[in-house]
Short mmCIF file of C-alpha atoms and ligand atoms in Angstrom, two decimals:
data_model
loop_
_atom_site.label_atom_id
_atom_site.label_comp_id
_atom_site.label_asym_id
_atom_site.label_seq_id
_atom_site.Cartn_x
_atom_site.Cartn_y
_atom_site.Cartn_z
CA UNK A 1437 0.00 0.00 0.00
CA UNK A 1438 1.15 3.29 -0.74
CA UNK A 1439 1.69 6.36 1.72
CA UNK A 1440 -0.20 8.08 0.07
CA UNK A 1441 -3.53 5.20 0.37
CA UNK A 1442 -2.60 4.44 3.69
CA UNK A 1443 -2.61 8.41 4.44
CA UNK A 1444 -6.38 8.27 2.60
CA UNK A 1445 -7.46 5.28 4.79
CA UNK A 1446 -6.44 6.80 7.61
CA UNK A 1447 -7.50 10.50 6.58
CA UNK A 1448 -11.00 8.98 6.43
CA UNK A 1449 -10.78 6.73 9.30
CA UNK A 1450 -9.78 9.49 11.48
CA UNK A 1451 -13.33 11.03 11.39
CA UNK A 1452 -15.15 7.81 10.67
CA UNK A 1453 -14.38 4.51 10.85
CA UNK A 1454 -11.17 5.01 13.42
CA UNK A 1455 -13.00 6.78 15.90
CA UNK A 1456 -9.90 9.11 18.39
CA UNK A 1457 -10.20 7.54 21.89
CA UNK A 1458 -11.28 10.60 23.16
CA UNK A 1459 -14.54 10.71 21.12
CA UNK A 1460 -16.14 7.45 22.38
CA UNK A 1461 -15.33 5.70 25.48
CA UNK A 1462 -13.80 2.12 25.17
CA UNK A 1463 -14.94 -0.24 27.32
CA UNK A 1464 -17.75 -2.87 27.99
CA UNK A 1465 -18.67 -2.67 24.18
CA UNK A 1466 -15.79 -2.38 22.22
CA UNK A 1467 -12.35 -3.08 23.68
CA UNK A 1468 -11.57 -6.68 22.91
CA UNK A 1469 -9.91 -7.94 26.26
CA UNK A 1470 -10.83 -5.05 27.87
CA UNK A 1471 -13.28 -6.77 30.38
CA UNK A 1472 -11.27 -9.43 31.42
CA UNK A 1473 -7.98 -7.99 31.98
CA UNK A 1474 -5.96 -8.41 34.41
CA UNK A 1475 -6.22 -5.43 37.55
CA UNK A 1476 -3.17 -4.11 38.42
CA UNK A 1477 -4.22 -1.94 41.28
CA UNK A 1478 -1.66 -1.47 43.34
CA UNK A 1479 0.53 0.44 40.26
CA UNK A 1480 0.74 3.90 39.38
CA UNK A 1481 1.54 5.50 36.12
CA UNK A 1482 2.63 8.86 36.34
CA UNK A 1483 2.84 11.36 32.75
CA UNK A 1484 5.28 13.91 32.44
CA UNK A 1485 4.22 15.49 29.12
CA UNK A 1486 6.73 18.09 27.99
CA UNK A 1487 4.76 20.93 29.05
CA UNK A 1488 1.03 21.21 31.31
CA UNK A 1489 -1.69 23.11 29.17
CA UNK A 1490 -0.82 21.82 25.26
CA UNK A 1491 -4.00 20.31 23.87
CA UNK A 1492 -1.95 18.10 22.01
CA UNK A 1493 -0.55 15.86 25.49
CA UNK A 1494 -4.14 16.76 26.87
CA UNK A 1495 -5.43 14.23 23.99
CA UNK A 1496 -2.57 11.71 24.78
CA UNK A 1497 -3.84 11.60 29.00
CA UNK A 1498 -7.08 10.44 27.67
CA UNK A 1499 -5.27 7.13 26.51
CA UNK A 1500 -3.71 6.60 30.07
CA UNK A 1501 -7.34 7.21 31.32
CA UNK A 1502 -8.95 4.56 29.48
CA UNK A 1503 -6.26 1.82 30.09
CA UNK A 1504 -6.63 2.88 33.78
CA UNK A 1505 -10.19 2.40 33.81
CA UNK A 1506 -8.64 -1.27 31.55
CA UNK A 1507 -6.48 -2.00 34.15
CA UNK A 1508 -6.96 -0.81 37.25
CA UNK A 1509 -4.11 1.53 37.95
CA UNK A 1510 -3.82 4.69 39.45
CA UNK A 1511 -3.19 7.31 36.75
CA UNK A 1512 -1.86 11.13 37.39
CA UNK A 1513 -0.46 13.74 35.21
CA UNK A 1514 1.93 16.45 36.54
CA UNK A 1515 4.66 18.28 34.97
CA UNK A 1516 6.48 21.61 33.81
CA UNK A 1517 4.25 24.65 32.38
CA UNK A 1518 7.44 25.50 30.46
CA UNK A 1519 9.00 23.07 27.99
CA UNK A 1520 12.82 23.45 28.87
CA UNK A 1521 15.73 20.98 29.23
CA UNK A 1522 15.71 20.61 32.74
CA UNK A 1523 12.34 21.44 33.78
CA UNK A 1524 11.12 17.97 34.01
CA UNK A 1525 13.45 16.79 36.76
CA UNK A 1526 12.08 17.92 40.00
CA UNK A 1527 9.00 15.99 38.78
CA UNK A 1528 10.92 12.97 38.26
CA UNK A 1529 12.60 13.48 41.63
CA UNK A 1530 9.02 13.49 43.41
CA UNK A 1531 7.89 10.20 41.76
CA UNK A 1532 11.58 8.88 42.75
CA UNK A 1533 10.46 9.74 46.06
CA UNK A 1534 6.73 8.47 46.25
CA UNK A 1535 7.50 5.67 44.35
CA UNK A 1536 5.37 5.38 41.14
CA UNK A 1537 5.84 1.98 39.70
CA UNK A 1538 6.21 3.39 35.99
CA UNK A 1539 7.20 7.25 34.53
CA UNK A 1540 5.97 7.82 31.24
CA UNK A 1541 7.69 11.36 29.57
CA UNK A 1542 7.67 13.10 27.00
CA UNK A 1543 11.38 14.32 26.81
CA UNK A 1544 12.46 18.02 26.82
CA UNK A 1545 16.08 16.72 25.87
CA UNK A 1546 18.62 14.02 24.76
CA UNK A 1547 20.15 14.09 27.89
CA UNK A 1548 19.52 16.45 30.55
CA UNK A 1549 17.54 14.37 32.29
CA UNK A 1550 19.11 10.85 31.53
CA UNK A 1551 21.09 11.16 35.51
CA UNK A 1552 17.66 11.61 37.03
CA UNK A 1553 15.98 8.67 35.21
CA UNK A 1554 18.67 6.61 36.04
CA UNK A 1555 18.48 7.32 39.80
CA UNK A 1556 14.62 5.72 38.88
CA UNK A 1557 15.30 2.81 37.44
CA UNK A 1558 17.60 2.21 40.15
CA UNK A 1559 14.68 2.54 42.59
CA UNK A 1560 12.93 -0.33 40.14
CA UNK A 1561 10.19 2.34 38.69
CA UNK A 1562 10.01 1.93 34.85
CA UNK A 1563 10.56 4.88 32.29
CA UNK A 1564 8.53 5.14 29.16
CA UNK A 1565 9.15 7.45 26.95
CA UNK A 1566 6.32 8.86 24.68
CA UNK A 1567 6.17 11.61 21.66
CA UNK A 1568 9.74 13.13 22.15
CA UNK A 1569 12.75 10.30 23.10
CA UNK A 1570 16.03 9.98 24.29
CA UNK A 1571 17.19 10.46 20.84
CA UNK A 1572 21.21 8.60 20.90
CA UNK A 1573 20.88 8.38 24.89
CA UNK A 1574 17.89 5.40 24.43
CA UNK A 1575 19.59 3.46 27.29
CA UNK A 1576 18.42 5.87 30.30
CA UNK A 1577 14.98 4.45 29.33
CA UNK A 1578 13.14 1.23 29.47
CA UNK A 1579 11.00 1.64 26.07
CA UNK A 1580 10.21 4.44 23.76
CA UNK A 1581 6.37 4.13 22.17
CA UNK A 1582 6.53 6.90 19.13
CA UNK A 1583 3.97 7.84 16.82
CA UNK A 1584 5.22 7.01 14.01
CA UNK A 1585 8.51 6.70 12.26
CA UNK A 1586 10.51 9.77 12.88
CA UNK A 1587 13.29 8.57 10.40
CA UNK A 1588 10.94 8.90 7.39
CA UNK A 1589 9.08 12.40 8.71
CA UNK A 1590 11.96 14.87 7.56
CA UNK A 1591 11.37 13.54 3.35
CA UNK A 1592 7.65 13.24 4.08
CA UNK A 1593 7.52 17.04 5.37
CA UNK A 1594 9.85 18.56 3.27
CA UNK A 1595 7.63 16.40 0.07
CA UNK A 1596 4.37 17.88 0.98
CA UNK A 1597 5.62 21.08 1.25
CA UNK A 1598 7.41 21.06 -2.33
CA UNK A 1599 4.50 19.78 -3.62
CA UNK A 1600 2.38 22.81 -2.79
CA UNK A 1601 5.22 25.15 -3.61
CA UNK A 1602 5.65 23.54 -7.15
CA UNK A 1603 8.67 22.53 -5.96
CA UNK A 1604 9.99 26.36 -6.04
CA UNK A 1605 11.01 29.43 -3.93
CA UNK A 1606 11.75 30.09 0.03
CA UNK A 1607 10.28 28.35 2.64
CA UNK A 1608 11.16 28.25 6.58
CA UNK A 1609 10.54 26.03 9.49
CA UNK A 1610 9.21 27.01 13.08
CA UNK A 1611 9.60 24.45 15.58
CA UNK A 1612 9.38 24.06 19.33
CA UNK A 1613 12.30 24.30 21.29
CA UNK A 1614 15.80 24.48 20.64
CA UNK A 1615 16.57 20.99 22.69
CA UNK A 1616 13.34 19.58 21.48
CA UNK A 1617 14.48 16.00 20.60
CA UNK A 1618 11.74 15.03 18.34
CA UNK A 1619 11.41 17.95 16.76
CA UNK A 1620 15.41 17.87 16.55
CA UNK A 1621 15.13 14.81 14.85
CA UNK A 1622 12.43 16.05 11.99
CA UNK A 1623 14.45 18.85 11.37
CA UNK A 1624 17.68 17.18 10.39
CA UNK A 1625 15.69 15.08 8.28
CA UNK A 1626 13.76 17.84 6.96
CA UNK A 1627 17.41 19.52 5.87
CA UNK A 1628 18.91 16.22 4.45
CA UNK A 1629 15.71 15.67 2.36
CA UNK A 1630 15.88 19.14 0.73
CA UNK A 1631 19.23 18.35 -0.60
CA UNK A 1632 17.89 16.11 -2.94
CA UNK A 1633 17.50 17.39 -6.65
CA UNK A 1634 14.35 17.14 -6.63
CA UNK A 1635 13.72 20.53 -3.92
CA UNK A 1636 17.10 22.46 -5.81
CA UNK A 1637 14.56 25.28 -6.55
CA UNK A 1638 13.27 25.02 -2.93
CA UNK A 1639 15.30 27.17 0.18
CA UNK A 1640 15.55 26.62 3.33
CA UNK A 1641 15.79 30.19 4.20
CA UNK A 1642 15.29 30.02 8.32
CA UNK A 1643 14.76 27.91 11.11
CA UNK A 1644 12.76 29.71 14.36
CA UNK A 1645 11.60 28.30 17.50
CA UNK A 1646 8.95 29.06 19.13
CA UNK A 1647 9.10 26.85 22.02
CA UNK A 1648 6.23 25.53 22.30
CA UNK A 1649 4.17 28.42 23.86
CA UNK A 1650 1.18 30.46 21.48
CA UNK A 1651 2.60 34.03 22.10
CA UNK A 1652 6.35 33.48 21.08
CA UNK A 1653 5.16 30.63 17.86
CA UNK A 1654 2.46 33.67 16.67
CA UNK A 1655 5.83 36.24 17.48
CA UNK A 1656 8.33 34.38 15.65
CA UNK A 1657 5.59 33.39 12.93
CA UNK A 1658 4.93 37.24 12.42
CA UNK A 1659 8.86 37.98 12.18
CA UNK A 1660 9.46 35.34 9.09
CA UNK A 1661 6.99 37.27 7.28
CA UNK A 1662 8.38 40.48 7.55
CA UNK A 1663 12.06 39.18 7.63
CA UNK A 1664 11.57 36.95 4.00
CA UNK A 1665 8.59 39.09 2.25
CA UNK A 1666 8.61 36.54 -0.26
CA UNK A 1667 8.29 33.55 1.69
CA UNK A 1668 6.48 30.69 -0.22
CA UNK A 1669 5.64 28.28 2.97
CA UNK A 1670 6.07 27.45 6.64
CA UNK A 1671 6.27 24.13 7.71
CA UNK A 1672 5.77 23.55 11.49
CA UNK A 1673 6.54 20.43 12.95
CA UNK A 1674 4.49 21.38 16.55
CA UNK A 1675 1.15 21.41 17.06
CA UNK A 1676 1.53 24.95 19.46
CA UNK A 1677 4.02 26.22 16.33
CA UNK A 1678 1.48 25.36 13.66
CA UNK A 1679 -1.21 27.44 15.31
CA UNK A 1680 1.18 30.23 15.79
CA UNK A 1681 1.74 30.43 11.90
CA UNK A 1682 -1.87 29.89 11.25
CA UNK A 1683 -2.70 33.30 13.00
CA UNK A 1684 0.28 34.97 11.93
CA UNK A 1685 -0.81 34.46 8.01
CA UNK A 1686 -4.37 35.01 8.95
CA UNK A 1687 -3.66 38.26 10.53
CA UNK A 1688 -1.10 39.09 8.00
CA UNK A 1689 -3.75 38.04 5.47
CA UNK A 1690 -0.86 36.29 3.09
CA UNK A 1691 -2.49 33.21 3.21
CA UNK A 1692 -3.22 31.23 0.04
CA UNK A 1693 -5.67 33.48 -1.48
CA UNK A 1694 -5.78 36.33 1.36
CA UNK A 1695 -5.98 40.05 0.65
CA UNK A 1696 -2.11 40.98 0.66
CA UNK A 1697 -1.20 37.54 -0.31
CA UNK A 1698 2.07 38.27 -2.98
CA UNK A 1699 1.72 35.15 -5.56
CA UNK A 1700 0.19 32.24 -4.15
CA UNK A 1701 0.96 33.52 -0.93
CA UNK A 1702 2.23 31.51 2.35
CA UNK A 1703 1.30 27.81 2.79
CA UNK A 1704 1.78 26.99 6.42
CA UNK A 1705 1.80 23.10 6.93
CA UNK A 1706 2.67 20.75 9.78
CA UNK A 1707 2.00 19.08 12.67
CA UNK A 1708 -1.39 19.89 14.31
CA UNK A 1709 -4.28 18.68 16.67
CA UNK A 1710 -7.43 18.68 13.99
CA UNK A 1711 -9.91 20.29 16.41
CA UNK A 1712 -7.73 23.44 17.35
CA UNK A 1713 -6.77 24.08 13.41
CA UNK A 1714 -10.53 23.31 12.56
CA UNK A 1715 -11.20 26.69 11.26
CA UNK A 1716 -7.95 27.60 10.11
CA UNK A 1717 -8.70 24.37 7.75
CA UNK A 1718 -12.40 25.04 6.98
CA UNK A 1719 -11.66 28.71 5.55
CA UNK A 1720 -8.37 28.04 3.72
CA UNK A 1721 -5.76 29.87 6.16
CA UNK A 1722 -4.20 26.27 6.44
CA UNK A 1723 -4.26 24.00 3.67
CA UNK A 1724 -3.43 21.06 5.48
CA UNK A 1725 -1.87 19.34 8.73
CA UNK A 1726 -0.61 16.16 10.01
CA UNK A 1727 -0.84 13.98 12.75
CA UNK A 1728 -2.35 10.83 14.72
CA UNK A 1729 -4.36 10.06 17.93
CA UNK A 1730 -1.99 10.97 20.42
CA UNK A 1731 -4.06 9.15 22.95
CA UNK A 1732 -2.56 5.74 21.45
CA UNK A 1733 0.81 6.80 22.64
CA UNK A 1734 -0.28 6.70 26.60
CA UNK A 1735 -2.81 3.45 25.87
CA UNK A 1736 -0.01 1.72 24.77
CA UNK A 1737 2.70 2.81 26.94
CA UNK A 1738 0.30 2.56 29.86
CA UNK A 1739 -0.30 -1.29 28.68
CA UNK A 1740 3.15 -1.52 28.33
CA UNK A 1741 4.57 -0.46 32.03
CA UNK A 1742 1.96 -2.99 33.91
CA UNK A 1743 3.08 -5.86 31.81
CA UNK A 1744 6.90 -4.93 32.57
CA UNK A 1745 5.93 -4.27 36.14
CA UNK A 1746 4.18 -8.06 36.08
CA UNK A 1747 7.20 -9.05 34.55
CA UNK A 1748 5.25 -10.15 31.41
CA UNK A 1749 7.17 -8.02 29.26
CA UNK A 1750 10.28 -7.12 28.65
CA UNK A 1751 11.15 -4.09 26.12
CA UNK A 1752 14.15 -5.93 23.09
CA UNK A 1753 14.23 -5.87 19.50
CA UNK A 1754 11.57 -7.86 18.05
CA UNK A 1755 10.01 -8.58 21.48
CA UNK A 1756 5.58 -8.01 21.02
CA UNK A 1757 2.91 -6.94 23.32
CA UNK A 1758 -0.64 -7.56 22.61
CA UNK A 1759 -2.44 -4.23 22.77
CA UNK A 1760 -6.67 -5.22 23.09
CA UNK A 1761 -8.73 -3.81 20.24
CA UNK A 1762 -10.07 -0.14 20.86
CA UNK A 1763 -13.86 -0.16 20.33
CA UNK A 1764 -12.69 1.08 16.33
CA UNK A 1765 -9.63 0.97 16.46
CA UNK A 1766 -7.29 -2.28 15.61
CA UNK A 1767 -4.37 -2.73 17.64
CA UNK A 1768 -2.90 -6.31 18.55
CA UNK A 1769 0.83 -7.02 18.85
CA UNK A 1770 3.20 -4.94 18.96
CA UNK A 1771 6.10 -4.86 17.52
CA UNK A 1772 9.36 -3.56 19.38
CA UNK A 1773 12.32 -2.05 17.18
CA UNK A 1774 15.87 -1.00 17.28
CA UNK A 1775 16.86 0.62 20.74
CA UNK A 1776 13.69 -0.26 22.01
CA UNK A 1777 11.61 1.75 20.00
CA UNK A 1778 7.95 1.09 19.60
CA UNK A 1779 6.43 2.63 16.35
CA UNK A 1780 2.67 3.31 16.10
CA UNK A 1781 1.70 3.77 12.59
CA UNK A 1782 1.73 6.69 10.13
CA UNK A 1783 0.96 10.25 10.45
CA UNK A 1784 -3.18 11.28 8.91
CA UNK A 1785 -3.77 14.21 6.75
CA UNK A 1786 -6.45 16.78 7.82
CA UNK A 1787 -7.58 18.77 5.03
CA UNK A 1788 -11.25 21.17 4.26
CA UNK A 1789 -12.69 17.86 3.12
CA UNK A 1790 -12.54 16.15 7.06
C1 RAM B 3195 3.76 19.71 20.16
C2 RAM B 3195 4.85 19.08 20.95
C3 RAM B 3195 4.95 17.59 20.72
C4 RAM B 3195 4.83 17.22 19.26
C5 RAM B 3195 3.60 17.78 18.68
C6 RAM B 3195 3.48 17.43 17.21
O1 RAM B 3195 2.55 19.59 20.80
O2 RAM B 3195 6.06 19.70 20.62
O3 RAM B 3195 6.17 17.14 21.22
O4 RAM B 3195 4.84 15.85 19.06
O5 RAM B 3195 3.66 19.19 18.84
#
């Protein structure tokens, strides 16, 4: 199959037929296994998402939710309001301190915190990482469950952006923070792909971060456009970043078709949570954006850290874990990579037409 039919299946499935966890509770009718699993009541999974208030790790607590409600757990979220390097540790520290039996995070950095999560798995409490990893540093964690495969995003980003471009003219990239590890990652693949022949007409004129917080995405956003007047696209790799840029060519009105657009104006594409860019889609601001159900990540991961902590699994390349069916939504076994790496599936394209 295709990217791009797999991208269509999933494009459709993501307002039909795959239904996002959040929309319709699993449970009693739909998750396969659900009923009789096994309680594990006495655990508790604690999420450290890279930063409190982002919709986008909002979406991915309601997985740990419904595998709580599964399982039996006890399930809490806490964490930094700021994405930065080291902000994450005190948080770490607590849980080394209470005792949670597994920490799922969402890195802020290759290795700041890799002493701290040591000191944890030391004290027998299981790291997970979800969304952002220990990029080169994998062994200060037990198991990483990503999206989707981050070695492939770079030439998949850099692709839909040249095709809206024609393949021509100056285009930049705003991402989160500067120590962001998977947005890092996409990057450096996003500035290997463009030296292919294909993109020689295309330039990477700027990369901008706006760390992951609305005010300094729209700020930075705003400052491309006056800084490269003849920019022909953004492509934003965070769901806070793609927002930004969506306001900042609204307001600008250089959007595709907007009143001072020069050309064909500024495409902003990238990564982005369906419901908050639901307008920005709808009236044309945005053409289109990418992503999956970040609830999978913590349903997984949260299946993942009992079964270690039963001693039922144990994170290697090419070890499985059986996932139970979502009520729409197929899961099964999963498959565990290189350096422990659990991939999802593929990002889905939200367009006007869903
Ligand atoms: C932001 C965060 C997160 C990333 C998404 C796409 O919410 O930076 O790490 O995966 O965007």
């Amino acid at each position: 199959m295709t990217r791009k039919s797999i991208f269509a299946l999933a494009a459709l499935a993501a307002f039909g037929a795959i239904a996002p966890l959040g929309c319709k509770p699993a449970g009693k009718d739909g998750a396969a296994g659900a009923g009789d699993a096994p309680k594990s009541g006495s655990s508790r999974i604690v999420f450290i998402p890279k930063n409190m208030g982002n919709p986008y790790f909002e979406a991915m607590e309601k997985g740990f939710q419904q595998a709580s409600k599964e399982l039996g757990f006890e399930f809490s979220t806490t964490g930094p309001a700021v994405a930065e390097p080291t902000a994450q540790i005190s948080y770490i520290k607590d849980e080394i301190q209470r005792g949670a039996t597994a920490i799922v995070i969402a890195a802020n950095s290759v290795d700041a915190l890799n002493g701290t999560l040591d000191e944890a798995r030391a004290k027998g409490i299981k790291i997970i990482t979800v969304d952002s990893d220990l990029t080169g540093n994998e062994t200060h964690r037990d198991l990483g469950v990503l999206a989707c495969d981050f070695d492939t995003m770079g030439d998949f980003l850099i692709e839909q952006m040249g095709a809206i471009m024609n393949y021509e003219g100056k285009f930049a990239i705003l991402s989160a923070t500067t120590d962001a590890p998977n947005q890092n990652k996409w990057i450096k693949g996003m500035q290997a792909a463009v030296k292919n022949p294909k993109y020689a007409k295309m330039q990477l004129v700027d990369v901008v971060y706006g760390d992951d917080k609305d005010q300094k995405s729209l700020t930075e956003a705003e400052a491309l456009l006056t800084k490269h007047p003849d920019l022909k696209g953004i492509i934003a790799p965070t769901t806070v970043g793609v927002y930004g840029c969506a306001k900042a060519v609204e307001q600008a009105g250089v959007y595709p078709g907007g009143k001072n657009a020069k050309g064909a104006g500024v495409s902003v594409i990238g990564l982005g949570v369906a419901k908050q860019m639901q307008r920005h889609l709808k009236d044309g601001i945005v053409p289109k954006v990418f992503l999956w159900d970040p609830a999978e990540q913590g349903y997984i991961a949260s299946y993942a850290a009992v079964r270690m902590a039963e001693g039922k699994f144990t994170p290697a390349d090419g070890a499985t874990i059986n996932i139970p069916d979502l009520p729409l939504t197929k899961m099964g076994d999963k498959k565990v990579g290189k350096n422990n790496v659990l991939i999802i599936g593929e990002p889905v394209e939200y367009n006007k037409g869903n």
